[in-house]
Coordinates of C-alpha atoms and ligand atoms in Angstrom, one line a residue:
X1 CA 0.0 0.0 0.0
X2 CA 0.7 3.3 -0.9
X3 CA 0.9 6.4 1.6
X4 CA 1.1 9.9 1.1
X5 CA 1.1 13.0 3.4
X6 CA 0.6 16.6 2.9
X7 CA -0.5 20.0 4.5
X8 CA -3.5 20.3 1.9
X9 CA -4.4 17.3 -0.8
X10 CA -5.9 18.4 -3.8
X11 CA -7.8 16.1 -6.0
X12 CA -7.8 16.8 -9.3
X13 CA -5.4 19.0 -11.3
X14 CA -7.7 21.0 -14.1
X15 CA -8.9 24.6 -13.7
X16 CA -10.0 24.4 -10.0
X17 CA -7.3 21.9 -9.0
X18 CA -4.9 23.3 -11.1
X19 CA -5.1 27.2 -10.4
X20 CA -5.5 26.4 -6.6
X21 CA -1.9 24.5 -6.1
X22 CA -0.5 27.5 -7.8
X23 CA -2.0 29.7 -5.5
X24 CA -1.0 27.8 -2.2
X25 CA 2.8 27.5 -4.0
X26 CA 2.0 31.3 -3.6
X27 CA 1.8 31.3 0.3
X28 CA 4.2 28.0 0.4
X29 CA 2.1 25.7 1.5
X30 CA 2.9 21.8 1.7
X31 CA 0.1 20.4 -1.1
X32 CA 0.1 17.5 -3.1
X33 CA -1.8 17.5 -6.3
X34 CA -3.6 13.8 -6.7
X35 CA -4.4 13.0 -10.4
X36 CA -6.0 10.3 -11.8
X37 CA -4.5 10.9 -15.4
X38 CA -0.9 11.4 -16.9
X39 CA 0.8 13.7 -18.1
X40 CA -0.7 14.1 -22.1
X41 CA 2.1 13.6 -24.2
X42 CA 3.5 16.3 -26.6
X43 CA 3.1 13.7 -30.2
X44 CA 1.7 14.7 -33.5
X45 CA -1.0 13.1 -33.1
X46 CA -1.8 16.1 -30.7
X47 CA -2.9 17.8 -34.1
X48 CA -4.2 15.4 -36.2
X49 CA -8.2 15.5 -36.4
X50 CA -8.7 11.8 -37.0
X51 CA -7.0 11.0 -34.1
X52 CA -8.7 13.7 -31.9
X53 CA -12.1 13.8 -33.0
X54 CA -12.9 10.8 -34.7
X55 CA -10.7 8.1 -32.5
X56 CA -10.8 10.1 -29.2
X57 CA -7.3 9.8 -28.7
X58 CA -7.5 11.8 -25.4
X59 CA -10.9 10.8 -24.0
X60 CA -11.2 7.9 -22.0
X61 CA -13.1 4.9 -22.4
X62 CA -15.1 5.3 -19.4
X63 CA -18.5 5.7 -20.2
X64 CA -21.4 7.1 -17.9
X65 CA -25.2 6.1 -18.3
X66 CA -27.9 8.9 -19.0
X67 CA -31.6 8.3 -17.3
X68 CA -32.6 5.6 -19.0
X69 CA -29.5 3.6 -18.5
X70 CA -28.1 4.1 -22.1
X71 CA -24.1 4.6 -22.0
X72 CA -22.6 7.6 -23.3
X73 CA -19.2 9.3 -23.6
X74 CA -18.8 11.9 -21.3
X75 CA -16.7 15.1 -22.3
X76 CA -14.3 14.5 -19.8
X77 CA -10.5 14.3 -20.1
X78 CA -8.3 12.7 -17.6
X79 CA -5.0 13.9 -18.2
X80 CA -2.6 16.7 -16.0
X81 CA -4.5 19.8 -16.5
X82 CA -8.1 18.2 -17.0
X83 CA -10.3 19.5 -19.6
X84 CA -7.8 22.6 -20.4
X85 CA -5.8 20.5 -22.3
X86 CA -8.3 20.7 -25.0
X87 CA -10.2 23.8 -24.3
X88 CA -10.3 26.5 -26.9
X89 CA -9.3 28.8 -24.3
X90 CA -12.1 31.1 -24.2
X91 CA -11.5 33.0 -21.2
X92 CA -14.2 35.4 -21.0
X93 CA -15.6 37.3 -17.4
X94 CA -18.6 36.8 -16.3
X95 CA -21.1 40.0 -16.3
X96 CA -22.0 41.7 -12.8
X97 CA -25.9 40.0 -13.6
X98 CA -24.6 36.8 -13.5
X99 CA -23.9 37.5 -9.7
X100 CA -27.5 38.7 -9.4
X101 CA -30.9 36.7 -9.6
X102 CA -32.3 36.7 -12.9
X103 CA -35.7 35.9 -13.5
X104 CA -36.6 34.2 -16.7
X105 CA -40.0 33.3 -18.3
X106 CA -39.3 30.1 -17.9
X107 CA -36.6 29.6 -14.7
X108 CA -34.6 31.2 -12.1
X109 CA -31.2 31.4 -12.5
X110 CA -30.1 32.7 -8.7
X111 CA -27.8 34.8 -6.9
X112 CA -24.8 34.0 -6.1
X113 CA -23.2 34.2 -2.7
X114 CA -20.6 36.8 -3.4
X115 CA -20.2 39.6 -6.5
X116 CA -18.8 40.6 -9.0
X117 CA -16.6 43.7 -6.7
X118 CA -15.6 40.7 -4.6
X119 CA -13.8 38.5 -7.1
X120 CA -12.6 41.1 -9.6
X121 CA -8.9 41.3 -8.1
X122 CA -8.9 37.5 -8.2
X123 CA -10.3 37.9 -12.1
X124 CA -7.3 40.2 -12.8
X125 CA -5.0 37.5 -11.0
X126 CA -6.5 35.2 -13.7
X127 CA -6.2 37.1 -16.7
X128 CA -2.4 37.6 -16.0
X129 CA -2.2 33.9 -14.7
X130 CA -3.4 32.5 -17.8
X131 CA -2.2 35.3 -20.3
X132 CA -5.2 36.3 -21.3
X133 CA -5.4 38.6 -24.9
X134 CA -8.5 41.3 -25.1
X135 CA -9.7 44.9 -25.5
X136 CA -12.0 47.0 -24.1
X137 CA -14.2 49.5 -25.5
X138 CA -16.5 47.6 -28.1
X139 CA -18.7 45.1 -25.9
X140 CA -21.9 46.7 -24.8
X141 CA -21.9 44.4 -21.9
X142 CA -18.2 44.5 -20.7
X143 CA -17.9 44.3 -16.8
X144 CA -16.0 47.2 -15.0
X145 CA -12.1 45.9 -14.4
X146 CA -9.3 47.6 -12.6
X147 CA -6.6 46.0 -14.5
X148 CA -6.4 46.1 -18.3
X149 CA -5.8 42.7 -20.1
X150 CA -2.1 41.8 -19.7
X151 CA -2.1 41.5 -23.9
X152 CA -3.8 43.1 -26.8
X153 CA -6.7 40.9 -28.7
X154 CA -5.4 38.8 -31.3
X155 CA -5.7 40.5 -34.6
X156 CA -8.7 39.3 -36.6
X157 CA -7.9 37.3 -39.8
X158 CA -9.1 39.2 -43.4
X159 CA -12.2 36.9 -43.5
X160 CA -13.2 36.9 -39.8
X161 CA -12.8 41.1 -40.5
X162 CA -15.6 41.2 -42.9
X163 CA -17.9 38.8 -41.2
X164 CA -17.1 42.0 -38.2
X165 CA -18.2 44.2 -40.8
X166 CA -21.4 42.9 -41.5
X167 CA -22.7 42.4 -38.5
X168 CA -21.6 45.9 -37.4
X169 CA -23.6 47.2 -40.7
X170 CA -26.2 44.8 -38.9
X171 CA -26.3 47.3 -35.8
X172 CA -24.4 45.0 -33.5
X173 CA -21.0 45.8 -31.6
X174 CA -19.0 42.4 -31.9
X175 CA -16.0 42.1 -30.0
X176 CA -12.4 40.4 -29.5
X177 CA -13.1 37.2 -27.7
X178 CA -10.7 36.6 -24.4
X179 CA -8.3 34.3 -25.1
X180 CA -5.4 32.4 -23.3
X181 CA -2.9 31.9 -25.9
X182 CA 1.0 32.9 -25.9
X183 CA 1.2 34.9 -28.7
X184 CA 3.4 37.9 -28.0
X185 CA 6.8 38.3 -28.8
X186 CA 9.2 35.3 -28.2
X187 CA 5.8 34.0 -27.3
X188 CA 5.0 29.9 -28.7
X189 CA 1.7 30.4 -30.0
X190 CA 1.7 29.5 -33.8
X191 CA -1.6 30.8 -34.8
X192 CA -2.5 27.4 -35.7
X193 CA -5.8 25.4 -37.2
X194 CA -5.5 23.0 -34.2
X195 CA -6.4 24.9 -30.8
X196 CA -10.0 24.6 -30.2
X197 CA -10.4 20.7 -28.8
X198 CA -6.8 20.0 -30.0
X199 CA -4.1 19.6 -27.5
X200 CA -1.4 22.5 -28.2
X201 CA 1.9 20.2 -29.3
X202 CA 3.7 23.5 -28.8
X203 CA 3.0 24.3 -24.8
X204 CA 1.1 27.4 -26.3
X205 CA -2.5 27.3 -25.1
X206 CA -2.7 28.7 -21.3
X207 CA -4.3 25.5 -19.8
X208 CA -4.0 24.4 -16.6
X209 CA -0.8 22.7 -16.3
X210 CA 1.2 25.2 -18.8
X211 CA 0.3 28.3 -16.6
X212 CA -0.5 27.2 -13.2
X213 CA 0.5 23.8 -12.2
X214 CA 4.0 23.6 -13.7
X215 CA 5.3 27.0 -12.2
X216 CA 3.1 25.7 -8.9
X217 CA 5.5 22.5 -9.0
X218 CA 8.5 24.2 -9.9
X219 CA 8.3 25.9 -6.3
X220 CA 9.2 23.2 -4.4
X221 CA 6.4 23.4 -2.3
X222 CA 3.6 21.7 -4.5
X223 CA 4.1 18.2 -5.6
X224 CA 2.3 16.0 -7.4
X225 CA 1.1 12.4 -7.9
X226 CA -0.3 11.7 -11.3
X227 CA -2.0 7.8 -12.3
X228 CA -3.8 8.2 -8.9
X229 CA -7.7 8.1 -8.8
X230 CA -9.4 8.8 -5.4
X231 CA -12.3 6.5 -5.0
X232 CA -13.2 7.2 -1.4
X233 CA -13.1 10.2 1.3
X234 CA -13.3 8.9 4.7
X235 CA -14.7 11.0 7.5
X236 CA -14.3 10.9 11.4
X237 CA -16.4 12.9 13.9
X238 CA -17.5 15.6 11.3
X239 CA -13.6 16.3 9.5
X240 CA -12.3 14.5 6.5
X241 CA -9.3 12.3 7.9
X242 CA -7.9 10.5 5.1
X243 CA -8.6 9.7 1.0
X244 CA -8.9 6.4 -0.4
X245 CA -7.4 5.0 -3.9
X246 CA -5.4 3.4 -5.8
X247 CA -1.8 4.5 -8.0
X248 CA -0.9 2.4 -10.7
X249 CA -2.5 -1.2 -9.6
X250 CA -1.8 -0.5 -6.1
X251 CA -4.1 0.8 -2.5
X252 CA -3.5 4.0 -2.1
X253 CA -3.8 6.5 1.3
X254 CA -3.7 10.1 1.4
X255 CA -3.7 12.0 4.9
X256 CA -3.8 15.7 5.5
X257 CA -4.8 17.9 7.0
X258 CA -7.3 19.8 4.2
X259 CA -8.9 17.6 1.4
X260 CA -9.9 19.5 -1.7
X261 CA -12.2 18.3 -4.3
X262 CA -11.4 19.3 -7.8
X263 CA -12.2 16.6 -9.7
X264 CA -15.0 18.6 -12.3
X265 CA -18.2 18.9 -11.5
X266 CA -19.5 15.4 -11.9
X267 CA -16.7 13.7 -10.9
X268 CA -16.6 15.8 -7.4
X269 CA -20.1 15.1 -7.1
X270 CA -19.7 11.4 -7.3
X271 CA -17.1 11.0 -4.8
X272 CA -18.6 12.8 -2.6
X273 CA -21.8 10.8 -3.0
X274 CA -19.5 7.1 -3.0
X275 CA -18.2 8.7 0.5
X276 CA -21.2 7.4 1.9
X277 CA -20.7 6.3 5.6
X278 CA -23.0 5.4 8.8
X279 CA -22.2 8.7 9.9
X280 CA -22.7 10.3 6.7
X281 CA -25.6 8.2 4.8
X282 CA -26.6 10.4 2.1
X283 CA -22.9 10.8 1.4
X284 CA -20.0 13.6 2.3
X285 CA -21.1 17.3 3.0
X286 CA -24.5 16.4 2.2
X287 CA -27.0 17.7 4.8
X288 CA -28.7 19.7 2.3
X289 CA -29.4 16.7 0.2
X290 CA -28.3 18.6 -2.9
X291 CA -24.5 17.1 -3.4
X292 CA -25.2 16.1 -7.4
X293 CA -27.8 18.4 -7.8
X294 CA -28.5 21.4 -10.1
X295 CA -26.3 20.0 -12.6
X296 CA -26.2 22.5 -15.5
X297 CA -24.1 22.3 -18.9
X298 CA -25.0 25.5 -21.0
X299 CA -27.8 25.6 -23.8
X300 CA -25.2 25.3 -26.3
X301 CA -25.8 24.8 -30.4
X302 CA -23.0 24.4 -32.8
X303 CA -23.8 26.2 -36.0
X304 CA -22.0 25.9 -39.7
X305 CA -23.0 29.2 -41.8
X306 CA -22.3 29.4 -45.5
X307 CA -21.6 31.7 -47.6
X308 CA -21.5 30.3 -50.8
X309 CA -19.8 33.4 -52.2
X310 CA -17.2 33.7 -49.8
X311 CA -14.1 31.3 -49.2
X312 CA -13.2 31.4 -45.5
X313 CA -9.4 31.1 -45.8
X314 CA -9.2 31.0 -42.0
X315 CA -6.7 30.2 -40.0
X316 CA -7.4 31.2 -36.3
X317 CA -11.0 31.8 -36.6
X318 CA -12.1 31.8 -32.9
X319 CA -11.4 36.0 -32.5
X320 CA -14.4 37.4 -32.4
X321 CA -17.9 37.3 -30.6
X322 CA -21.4 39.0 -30.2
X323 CA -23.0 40.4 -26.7
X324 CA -25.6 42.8 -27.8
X325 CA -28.1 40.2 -26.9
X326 CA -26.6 39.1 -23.5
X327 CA -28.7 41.1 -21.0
X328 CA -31.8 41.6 -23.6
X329 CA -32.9 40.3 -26.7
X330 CA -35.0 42.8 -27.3
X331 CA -38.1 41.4 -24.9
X332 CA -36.5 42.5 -21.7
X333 CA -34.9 38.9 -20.7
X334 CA -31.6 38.2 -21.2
X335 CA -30.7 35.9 -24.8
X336 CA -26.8 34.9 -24.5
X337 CA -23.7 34.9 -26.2
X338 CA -22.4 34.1 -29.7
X339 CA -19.1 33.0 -30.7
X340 CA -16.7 32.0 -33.4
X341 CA -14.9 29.2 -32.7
X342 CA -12.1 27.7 -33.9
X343 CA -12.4 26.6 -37.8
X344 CA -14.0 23.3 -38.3
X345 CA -12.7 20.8 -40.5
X346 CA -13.9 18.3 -43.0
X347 CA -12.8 15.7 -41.4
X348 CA -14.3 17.3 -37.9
X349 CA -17.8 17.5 -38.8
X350 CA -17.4 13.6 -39.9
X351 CA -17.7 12.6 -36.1
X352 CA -21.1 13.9 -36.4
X353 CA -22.7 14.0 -39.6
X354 CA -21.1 10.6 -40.1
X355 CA -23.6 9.6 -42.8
X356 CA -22.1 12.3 -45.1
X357 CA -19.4 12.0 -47.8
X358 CA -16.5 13.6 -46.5
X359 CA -16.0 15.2 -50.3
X360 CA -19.1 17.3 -49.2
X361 CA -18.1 18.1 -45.7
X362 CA -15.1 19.5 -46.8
X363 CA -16.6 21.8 -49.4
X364 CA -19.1 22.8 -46.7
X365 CA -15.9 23.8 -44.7
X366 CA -14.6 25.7 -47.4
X367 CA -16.9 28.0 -47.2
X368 CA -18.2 27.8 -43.7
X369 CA -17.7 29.9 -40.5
X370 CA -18.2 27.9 -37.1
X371 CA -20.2 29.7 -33.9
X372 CA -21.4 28.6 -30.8
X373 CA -24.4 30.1 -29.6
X374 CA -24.7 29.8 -26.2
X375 CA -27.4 30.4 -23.3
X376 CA -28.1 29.8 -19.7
X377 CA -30.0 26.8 -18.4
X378 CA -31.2 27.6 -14.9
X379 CA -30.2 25.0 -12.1
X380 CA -32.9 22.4 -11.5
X381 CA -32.9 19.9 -8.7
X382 CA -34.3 17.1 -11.1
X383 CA -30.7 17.1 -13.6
X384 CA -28.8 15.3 -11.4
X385 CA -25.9 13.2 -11.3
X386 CA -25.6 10.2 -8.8
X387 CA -23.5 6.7 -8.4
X388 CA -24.1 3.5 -9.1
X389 CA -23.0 0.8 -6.0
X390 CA -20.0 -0.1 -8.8
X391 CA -19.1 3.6 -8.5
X392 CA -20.0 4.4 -12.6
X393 CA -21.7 7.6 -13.0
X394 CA -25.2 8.2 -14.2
X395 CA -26.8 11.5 -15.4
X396 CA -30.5 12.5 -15.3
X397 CA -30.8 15.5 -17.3
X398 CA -33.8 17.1 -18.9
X399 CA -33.3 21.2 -20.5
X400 CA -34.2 24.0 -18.4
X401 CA -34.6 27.5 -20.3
X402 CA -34.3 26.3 -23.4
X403 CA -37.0 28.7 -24.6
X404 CA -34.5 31.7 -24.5
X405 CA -32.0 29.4 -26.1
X406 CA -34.8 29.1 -28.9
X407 CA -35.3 32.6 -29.0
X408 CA -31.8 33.5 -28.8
X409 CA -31.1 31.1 -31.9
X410 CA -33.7 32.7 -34.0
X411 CA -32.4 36.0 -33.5
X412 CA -28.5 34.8 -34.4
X413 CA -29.9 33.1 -37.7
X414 CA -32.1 36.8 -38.9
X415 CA -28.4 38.5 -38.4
X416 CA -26.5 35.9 -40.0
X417 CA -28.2 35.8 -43.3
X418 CA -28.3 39.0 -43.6
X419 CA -24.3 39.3 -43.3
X420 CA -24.9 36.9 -46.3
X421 CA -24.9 33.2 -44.5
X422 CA -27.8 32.0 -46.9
X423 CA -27.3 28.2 -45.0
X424 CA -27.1 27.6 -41.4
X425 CA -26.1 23.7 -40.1
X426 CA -27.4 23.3 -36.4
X427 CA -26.0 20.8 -33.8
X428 CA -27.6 21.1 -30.4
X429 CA -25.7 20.1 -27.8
X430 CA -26.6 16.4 -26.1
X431 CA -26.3 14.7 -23.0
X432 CA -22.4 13.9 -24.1
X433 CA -21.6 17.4 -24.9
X434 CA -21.2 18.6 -21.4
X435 CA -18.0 20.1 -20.9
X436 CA -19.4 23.2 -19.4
X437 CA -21.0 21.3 -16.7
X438 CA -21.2 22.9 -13.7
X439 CA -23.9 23.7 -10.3
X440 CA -23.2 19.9 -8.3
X441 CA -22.3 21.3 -4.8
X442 CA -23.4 25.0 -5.1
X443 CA -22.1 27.6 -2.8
X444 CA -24.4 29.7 -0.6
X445 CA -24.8 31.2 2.7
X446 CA -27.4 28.9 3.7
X447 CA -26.5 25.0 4.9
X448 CA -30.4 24.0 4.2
X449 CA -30.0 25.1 0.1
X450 CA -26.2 24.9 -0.5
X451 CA -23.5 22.7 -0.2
X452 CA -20.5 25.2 0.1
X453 CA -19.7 28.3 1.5
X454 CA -18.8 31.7 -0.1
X455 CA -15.1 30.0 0.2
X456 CA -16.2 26.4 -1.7
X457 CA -15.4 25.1 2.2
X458 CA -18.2 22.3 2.7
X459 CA -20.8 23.1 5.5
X460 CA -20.7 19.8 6.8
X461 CA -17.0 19.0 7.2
X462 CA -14.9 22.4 8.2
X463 CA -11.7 20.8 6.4
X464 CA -13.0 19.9 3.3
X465 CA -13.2 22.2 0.1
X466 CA -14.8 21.7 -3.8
X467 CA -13.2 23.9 -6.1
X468 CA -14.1 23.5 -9.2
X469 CA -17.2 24.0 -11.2
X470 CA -19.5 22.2 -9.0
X471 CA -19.7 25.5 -6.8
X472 CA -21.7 27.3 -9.6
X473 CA -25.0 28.2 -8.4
X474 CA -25.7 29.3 -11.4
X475 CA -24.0 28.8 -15.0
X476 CA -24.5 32.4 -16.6
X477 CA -23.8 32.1 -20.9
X478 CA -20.2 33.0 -21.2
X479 CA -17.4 30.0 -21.0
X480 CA -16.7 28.6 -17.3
X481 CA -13.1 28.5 -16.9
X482 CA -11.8 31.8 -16.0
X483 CA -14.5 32.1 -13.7
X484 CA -13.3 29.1 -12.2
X485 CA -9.8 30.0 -12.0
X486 CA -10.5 33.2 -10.5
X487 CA -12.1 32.0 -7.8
X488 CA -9.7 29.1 -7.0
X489 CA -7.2 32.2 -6.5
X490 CA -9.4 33.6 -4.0
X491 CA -9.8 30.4 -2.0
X492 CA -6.3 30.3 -2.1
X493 CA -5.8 33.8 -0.7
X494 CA -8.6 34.3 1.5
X495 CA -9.4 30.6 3.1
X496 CA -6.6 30.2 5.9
X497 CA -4.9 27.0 5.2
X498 CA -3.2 26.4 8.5
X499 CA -3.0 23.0 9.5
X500 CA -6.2 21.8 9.2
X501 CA -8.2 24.9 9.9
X502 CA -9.9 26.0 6.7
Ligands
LIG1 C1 -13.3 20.6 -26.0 C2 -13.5 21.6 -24.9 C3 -13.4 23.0 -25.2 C4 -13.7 23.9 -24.1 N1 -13.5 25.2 -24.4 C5 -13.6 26.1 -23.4 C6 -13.3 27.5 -23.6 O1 -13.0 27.9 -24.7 N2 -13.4 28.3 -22.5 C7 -13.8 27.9 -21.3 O2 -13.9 28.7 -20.4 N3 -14.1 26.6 -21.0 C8 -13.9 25.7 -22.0 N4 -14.1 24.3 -21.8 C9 -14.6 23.9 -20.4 C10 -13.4 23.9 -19.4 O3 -12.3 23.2 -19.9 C11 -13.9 23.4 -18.1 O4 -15.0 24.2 -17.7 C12 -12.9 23.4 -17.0 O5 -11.7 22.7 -17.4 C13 -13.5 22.7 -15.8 O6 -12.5 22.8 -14.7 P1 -12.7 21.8 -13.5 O7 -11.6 22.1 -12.6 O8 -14.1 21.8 -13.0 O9 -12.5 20.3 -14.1 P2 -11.3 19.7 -15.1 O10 -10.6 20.8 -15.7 O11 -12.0 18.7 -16.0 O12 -10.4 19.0 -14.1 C14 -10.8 17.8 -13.3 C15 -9.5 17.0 -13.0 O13 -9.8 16.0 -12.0 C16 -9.2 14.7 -12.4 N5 -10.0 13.7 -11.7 C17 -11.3 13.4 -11.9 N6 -11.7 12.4 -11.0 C18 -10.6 12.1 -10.3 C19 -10.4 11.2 -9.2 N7 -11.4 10.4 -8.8 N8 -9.1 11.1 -8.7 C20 -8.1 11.9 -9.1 N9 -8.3 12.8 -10.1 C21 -9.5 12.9 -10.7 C22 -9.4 14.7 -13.9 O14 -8.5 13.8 -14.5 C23 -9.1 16.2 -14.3 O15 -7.7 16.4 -14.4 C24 -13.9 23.4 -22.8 C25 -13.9 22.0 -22.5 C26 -13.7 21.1 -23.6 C27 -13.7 19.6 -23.3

């Protein structure tokens, strides 16, 4: 049998985990990082979009089982640095709203337990953290900041400059996306084809382990254990005393003196939930009854538009974005976000339109520019996720809000064709497409309706923290991760981590 020892454990090393170790190497605290993946090598198939998207070369086989028992594959990637590794790197604020209840025709999407003033520093923090590239001036909906962004936007390409164009001709005010990339000078970032979903071959894309973990182990005081999966938290006389697991075939033991959860949202969830004890039936820090509850994902659709008289020459396509719409869409409720993303490929849109010739696909992609339209599903106590007694996650899931996702799609298709996209190709996002997820163990003020404190410290156990993006009360429409990140710093700074005492 394995043992290990350490000050603070973290399990999990993605944005929460991740961003957290870097910010206890701040203070020099004694952590260990616990990780269930490897390190993902640096290979050429990193780049290659057969291997990526059509043989999942970085996902695992695991499969989890939606509400009728049907197996999916979850978008989940167990590797150093978590999801990150194949993020598009997004890194977008939240708005000062998404802090505030919001009532919707449909849903409630509520307060959170802190605002925006409170975690702005720990945005900034963030931004410079995960070198993140903007400007300020164009989006309507822009929060107030009191640092600028540590780099310039990245320079849209000739294409992506017209499509701006138009739908400034269209009334709108589109804007430079956030993103977390090194491209400065003497910087790595390549501008390549292969960012969004792709792991970066060239350490270029600011995930997790590139710009938080790696200087966190370089410190000396954060180490970390990678292979390890944590099946079990075991709790004494209302603390967390020890983890239970296993490291390359063998038991392994963790002891500390603070256990942090950072295992994504519905990984955290189900450990927490398999932690199930005589003293703690319904599972660990789970009083409220709500530990895998309010899961939420993002109303999310995927959307090709064509203009046939236009040849999108692209390279880096995922620059610019749309937020007129964000706090109205024109009926007094919010609508959401739009956003390029990174260029699709032929060969891309194969792993879902897998009936098509790929001779088609690709002249689709020719001409084709790639969005995301995304809104906010409201947290629901019904989506769920829960553990079977073998330990495999299932998800019950049903869409919440999805009439403002309707009404925010029909207003992005109007503006569209008339910047000249005559054809528009919709995926929605399923059950498997849920690597926004988010709201498992939501922070609150109140023990009887949340699961965490302000701090992501469970109610229930004083030495036991989530910090990830389970603590989402609510899941707003702009990409999680910064938001994740920035709060991770200010767990790190404002919790105090003395032996056993957050
Ligand atoms: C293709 C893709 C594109 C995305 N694009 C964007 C984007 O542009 N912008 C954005 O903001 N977000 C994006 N996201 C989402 C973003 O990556 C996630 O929101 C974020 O990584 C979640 O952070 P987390 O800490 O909650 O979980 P993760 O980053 O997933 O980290 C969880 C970690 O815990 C480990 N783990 C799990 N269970 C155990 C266990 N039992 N024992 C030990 N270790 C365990 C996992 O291996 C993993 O390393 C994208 C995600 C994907 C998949």
């Amino acid at each position: 049998m394995r043992s290990e020892r350490a000050s603070v454990v973290i399990v999990g090393s993605g944005m929460g985990g991740g961003t957290l170790a870097w910010g206890l190497a701040q203070r020099g605290i004694d952590t260990l990082v616990v990780e269930r993946g490897r390190v993902l090598p640096r290979e050429p198939q990193n780049w290659s979009p057969e291997a990526v998207f059509l043989e999942r070369r970085y996902k695992p086989d695991e499969t989890w089982l939606d509400d009728e028992g049907e197996p999916f594959h979850p978008g989940v990637h167990y590797v150093v640095g978590g999801n990150t590794k194949v993020y598009g790197s997004a890194l977008p604020r939240f708005r000062e709203r998404d802090f505030e209840q919001t009532a919707y025709p449909s849903g409630i999407s509520p307060a959170w337990p802190f605002t925006y003033a409170d975690i702005e520093p720990f945005y900034s923090q963030a931004e410079a953290l995960y070198r993140v590239h903007g400007s300020t001036g164009d989006d309507p909906t822009e929060p107030w900041r009191s640092q600028p962004f540590p780099f310039p936007a990245l320079p849209h390409e000739p294409y992506v400059e017209e499509t701006e164009r138009r739908l400034a001709a269209e009334g709108l005010h589109p804007s430079a996306t956030p993103m977390g990339v090194d491209l400065r000078p003497g910087g790595t970032c390549a501008r390549c084809q292969t960012c969004d979903g792709f792991p970066c071959r060239l350490g270029a894309k600011s995930d997790a382990e590139t710009c938080a973990l790696g200087p966190a182990l370089s410190g000396g005081a954060v180490r970390l254990l990678t292979g390890a999966r944590i099946t079990r938290i075991e709790a004494s006389q209302g603390r967390a005393v020890r983890l239970h697991g296993e490291v390359d075939g063998e038991p392994l033991v963790v002891e500390a003196g603070t256990f942090v959860i950072s295992a994504g949202a519905a990984n955290s969830a189900a450990l927490l939930l398999a932690s199930r004890s005589d003293e703690h039936p319904l599972g660990l820090a789970n009083s409220s009854g709500l530990v895998g509850r309010n899961y939420m994902v993002h109303n999310n659709t995927h959307i090709a538009t064509v203009d046939p008289r236009r040849r999108n020459d692209v390279v880096f396509q995922k620059t610019v974005c749309v937020n007129d719409f964000y706090n109205d869409l024109g009926d007094g409720y919010p609508g959401g976000s739009l956003q390029a993303i990174g260029k699709v490929q032929g060969s891309m849109m194969k792993s879902h339109a897998t009936r098509a010739p790929r001779r088609l696909l690709d002249r689709i992609a020719d001409r084709s520019m790639e969005w995301v339209v995304m809104s906010e599903d409201t947290p629901s106590v019904h989506n769920r996720v829960t553990v079977d007694s073998d330990g495999r996650i299932r998800v019950s899931w049903r869409r919440t809000n999805y009439d403002r996702h309707e009404a925010l799609l029909s207003k992005v298709r109007q503006v569209l064709r008339k910047c000249g996209y005559s054809a528009i190709f919709e995926q929605r996002f399923s059950i498997d497409m849920n690597s926004h997820m988010c709201g498992t163990a939501v922070a609150g003020v109140d023990p009887a309706t949340s699961v965490l404190d302000p701090w992501c410290r469970a109610h229930d156990l004083p030495n036991l923290l989530v910090v990830d993006s389970a603590f989402f009360p609510s899941s707003a429409a702009q990409n999680p991760a910064l938001t994740i990140a920035a709060q991770a710093l200010r767990v790190a700074a404002e919790v105090d981590w003395a032996e056993g005492s957050a």
